[in-house]
Short mmCIF file of N, CA and C in Angstrom, two decimals:
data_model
loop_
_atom_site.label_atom_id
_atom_site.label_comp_id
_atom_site.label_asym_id
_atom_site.label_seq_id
_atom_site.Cartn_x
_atom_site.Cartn_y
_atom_site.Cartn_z
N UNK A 10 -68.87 121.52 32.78
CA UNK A 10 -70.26 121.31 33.17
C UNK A 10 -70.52 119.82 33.27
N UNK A 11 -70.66 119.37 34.78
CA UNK A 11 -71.17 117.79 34.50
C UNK A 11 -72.27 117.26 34.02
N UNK A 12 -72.36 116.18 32.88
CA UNK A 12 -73.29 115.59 32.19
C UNK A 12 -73.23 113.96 32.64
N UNK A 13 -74.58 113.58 33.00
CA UNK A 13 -74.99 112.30 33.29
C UNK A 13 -75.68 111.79 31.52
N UNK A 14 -75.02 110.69 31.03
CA UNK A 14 -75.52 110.23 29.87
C UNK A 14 -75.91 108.93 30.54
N UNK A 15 -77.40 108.27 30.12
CA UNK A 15 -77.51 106.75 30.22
C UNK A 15 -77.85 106.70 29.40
N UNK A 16 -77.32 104.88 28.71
CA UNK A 16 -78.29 104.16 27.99
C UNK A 16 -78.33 103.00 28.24
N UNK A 17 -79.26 102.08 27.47
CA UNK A 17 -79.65 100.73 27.46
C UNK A 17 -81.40 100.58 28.00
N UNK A 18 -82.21 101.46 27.93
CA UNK A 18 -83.24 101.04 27.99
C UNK A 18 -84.49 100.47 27.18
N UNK A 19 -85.22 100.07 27.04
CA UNK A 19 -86.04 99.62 25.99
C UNK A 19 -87.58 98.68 26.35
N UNK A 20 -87.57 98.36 25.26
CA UNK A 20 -88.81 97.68 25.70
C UNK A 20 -88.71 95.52 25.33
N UNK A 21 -89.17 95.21 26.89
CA UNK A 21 -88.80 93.81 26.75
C UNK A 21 -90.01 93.05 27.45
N UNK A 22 -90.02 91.87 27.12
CA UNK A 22 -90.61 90.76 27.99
C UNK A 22 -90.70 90.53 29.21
N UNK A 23 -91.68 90.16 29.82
CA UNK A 23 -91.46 90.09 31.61
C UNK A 23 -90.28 88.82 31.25
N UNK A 24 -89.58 88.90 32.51
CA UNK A 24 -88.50 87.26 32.56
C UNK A 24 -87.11 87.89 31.56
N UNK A 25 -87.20 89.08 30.75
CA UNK A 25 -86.29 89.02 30.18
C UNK A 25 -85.38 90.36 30.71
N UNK A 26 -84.26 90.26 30.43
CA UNK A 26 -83.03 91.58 30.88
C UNK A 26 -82.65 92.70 30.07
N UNK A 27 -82.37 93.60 30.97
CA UNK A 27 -81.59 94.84 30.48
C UNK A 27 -80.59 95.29 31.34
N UNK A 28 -79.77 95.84 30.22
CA UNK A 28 -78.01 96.50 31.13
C UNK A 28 -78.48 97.85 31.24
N UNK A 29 -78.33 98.72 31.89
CA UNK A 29 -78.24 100.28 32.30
C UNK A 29 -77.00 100.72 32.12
N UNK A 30 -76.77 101.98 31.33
CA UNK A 30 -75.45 102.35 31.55
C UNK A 30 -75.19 103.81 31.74
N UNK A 31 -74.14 104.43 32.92
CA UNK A 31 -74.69 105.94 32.91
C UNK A 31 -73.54 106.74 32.83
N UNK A 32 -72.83 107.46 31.97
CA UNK A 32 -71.33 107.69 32.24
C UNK A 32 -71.42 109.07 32.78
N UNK A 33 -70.64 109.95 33.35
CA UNK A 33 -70.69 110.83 34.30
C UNK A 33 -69.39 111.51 33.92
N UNK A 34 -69.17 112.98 32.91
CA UNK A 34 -67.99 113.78 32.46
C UNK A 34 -68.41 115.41 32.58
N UNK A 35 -67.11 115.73 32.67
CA UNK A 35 -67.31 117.13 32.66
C UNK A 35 -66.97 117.94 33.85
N UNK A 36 -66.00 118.06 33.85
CA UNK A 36 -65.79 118.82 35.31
C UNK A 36 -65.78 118.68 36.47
N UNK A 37 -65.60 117.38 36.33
CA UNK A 37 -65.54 116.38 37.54
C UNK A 37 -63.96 116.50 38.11
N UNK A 38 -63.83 116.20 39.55
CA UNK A 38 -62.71 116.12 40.15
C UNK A 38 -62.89 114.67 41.05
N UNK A 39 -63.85 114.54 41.49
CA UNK A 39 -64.07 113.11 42.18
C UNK A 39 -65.69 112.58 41.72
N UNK A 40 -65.95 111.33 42.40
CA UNK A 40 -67.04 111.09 42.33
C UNK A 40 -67.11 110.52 43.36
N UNK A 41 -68.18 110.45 44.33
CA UNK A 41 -68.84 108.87 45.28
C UNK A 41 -69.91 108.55 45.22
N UNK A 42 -70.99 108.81 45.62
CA UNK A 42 -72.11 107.81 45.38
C UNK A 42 -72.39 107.79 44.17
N UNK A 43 -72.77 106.96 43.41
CA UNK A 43 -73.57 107.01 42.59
C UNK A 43 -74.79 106.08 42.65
N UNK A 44 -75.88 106.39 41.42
CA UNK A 44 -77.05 105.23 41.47
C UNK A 44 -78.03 105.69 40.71
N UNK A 45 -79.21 104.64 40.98
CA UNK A 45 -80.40 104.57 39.94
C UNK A 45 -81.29 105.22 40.61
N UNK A 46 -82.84 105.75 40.01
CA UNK A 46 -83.84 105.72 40.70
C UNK A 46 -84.92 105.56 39.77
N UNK A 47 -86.13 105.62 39.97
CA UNK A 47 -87.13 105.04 38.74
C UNK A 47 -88.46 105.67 39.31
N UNK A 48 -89.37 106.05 38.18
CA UNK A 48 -90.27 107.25 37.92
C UNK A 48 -91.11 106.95 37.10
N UNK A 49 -92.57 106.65 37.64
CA UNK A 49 -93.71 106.24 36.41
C UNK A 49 -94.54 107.44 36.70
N UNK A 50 -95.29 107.91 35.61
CA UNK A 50 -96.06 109.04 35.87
C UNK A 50 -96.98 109.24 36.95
N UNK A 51 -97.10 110.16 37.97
CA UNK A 51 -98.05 110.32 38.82
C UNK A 51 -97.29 109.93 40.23
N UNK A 52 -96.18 109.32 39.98
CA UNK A 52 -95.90 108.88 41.26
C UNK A 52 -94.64 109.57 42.03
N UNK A 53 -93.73 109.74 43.16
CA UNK A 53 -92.92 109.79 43.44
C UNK A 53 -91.34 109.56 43.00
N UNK A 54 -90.33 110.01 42.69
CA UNK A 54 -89.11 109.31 42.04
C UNK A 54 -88.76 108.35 43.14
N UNK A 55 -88.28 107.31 42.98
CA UNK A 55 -88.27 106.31 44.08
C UNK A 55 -86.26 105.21 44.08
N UNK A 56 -85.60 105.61 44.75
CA UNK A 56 -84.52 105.08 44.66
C UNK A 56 -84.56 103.42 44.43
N UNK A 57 -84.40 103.41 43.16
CA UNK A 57 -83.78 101.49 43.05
C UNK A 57 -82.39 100.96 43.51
N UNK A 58 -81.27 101.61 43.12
CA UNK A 58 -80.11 101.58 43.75
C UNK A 58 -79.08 102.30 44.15
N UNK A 59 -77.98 101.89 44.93
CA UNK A 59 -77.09 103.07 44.94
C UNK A 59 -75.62 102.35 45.31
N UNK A 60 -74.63 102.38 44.87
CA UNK A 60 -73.27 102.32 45.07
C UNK A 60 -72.25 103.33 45.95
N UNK A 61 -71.76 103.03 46.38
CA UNK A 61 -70.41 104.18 47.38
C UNK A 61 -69.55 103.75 46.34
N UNK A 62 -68.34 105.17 46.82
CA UNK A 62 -66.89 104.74 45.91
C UNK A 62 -66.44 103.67 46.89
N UNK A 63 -66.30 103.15 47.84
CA UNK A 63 -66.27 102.10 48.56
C UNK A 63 -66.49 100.68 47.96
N UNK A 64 -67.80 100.96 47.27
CA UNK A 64 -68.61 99.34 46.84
C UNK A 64 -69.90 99.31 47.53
N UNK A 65 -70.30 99.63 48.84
CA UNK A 65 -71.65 99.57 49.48
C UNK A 65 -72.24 99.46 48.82
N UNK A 66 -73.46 98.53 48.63
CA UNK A 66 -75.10 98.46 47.99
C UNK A 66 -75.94 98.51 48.99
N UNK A 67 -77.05 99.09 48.18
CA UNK A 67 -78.56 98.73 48.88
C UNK A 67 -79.17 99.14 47.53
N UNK A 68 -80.17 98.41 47.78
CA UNK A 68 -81.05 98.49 47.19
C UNK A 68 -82.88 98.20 47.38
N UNK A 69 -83.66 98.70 46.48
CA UNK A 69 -85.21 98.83 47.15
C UNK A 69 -85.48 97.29 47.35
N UNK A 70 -86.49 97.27 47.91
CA UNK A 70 -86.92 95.62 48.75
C UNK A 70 -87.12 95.04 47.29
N UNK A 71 -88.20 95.80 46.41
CA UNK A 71 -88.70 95.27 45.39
C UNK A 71 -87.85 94.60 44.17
N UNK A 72 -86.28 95.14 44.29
CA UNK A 72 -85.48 94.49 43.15
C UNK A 72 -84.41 94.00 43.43
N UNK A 73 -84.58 93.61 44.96
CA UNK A 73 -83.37 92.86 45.35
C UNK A 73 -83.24 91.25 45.02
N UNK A 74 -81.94 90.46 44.75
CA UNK A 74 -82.06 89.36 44.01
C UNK A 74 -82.48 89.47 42.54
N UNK A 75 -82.81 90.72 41.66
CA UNK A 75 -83.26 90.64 40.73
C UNK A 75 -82.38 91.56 39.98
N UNK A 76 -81.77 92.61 40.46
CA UNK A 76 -81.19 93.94 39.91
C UNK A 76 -79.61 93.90 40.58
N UNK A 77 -78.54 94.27 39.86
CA UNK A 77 -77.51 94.59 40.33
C UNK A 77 -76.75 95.67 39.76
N UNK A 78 -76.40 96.47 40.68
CA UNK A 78 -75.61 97.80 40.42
C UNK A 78 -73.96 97.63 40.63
N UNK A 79 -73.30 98.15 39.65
CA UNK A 79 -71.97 98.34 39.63
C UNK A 79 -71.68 99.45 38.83
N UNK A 80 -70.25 99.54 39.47
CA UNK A 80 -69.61 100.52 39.14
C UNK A 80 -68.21 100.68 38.40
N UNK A 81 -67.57 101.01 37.42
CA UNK A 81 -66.08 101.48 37.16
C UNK A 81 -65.72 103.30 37.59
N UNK A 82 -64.80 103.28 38.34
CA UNK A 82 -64.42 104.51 38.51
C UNK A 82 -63.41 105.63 37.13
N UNK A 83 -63.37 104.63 36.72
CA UNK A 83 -62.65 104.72 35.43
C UNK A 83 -63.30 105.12 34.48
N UNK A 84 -63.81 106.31 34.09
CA UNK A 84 -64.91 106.96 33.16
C UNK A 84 -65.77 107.29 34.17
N UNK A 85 -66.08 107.20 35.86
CA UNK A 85 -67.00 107.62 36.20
C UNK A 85 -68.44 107.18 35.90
N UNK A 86 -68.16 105.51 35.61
CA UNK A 86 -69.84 104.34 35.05
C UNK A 86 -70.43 103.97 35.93
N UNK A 87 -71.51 103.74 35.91
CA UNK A 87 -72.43 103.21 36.91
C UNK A 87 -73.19 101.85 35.76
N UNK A 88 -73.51 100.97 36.63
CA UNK A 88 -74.68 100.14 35.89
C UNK A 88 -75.76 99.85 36.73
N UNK A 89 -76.65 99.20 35.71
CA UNK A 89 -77.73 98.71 36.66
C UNK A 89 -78.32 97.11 35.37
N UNK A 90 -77.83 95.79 36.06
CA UNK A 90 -78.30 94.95 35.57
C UNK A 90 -79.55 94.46 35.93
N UNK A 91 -80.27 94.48 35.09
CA UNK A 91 -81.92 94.24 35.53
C UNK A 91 -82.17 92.88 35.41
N UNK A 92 -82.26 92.18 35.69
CA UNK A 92 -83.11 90.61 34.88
C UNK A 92 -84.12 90.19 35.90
N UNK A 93 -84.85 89.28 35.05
CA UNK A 93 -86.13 88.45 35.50
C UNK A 93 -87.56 90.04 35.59
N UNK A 94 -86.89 90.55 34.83
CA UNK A 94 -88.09 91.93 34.61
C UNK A 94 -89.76 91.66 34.71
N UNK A 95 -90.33 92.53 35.73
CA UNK A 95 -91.57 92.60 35.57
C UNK A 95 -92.04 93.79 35.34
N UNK A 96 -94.13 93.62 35.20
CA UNK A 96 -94.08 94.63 34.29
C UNK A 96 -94.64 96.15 35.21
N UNK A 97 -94.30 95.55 36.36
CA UNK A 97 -94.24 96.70 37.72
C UNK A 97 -92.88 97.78 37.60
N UNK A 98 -92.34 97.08 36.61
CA UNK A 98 -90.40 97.87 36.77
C UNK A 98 -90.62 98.61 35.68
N UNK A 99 -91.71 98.65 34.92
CA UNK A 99 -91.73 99.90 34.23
C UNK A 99 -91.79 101.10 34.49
N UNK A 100 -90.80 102.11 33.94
CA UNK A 100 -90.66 103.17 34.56
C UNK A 100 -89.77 104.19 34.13
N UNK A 101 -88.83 105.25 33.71
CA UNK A 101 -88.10 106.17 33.56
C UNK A 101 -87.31 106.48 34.24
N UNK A 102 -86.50 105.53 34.19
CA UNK A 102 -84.75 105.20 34.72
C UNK A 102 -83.90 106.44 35.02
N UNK A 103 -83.84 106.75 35.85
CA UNK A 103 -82.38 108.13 36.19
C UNK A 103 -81.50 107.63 36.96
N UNK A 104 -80.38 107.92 36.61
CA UNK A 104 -79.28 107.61 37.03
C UNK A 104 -78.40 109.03 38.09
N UNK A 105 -78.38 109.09 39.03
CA UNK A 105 -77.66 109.90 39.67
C UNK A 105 -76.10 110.11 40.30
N UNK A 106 -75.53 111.12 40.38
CA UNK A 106 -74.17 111.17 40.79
C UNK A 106 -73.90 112.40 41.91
N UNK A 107 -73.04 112.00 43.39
CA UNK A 107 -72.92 112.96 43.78
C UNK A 107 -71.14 113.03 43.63
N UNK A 108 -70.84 114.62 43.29
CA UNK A 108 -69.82 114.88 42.70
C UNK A 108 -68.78 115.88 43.25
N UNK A 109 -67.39 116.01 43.25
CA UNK A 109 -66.94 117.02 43.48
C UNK A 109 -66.83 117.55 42.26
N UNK A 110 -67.09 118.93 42.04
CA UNK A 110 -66.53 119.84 40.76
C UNK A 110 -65.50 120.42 40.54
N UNK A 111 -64.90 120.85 39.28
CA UNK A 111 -63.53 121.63 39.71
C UNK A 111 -63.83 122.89 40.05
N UNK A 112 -64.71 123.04 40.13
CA UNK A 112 -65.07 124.32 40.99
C UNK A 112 -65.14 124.31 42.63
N UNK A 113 -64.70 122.91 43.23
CA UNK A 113 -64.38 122.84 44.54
C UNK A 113 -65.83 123.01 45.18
N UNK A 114 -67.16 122.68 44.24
CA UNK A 114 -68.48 122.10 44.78
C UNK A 114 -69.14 120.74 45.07
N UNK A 115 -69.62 120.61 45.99
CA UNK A 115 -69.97 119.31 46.41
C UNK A 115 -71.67 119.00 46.23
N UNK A 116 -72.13 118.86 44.92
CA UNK A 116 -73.28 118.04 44.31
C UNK A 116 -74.16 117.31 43.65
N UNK A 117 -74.99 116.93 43.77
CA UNK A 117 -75.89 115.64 43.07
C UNK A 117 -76.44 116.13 41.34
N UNK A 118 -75.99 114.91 41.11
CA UNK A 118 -76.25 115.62 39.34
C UNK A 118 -76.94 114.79 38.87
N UNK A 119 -77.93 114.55 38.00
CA UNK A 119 -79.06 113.75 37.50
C UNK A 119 -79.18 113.61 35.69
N UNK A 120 -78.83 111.96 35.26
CA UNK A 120 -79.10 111.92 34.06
C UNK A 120 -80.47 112.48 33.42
N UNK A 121 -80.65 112.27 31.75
CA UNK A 121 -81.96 112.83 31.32
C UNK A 121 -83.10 111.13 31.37
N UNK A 122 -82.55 110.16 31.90
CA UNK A 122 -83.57 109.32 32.06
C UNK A 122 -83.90 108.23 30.87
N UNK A 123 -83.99 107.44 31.21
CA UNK A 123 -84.18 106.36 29.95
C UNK A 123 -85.42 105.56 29.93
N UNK A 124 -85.97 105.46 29.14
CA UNK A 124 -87.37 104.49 29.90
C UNK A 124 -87.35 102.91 29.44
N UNK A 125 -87.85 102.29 30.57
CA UNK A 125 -87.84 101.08 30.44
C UNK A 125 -89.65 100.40 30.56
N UNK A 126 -89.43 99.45 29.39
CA UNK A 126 -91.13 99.04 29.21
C UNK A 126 -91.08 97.55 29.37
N UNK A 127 -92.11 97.15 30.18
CA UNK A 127 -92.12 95.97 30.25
C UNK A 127 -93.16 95.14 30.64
N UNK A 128 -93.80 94.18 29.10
CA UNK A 128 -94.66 94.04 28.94
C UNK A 128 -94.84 92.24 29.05
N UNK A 129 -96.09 92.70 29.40
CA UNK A 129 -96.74 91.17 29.94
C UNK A 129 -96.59 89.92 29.40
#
């Protein structure tokens, strides 16, 4: 059964950083995309980043130059380095994976979310 675990979220200073970390086990046979997305109450889930097994980035307008996503294929990790935090990036961090299974299925699996606070 695949499980998305993240951690590293918390509560920090505008101007100050956080690491994201999301490991991805369980019945996995491959992985390729992976990535972030971020969720404040009331609103839409909204993609912050995303990686290919390739390397490709993109990321949202709002955290570009500020946020960087990487990856090890090796445990199936994703990150998401945050710095120069504002207190707009507060929000409930998910980390996503699309996956092959050994069940020879091809889909998107979603951590339980981490929240990140960030205060004025």
């Amino acid at each position: 059964q695949v499980q998305l675990v993240e951690s590293g979220g918390g509560l920090v200073q505008a101007g100050e950083s956080l690491k994201l970390s999301c490991a991805a086990s369980g019945g996995i046979i491959g992985v390729s995309a992976m990535g972030w997305s971020r969720q404040v109450p009331g609103k839409q889930r909204e993609l912050v980043a995303n990686i290919t097994r390739g390397g490709d980035v993109e990321y949202a307008d709002s955290v570009k130059g500020r946020f960087t996503i990487s990856r090890l294929d090796v445990g199936n990790t994703v990150y998401l380095q945050m710095n120069n935090l504002k207190p707009e990036d507060t929000a409930v961090y998910y980390c996503n994976a699309a996956v092959v299974t050994t069940s020879l299925v091809f889909d998107y699996f979603w951590g339980q979310g981490t929240q990140v606070t960030v205060s004025s």
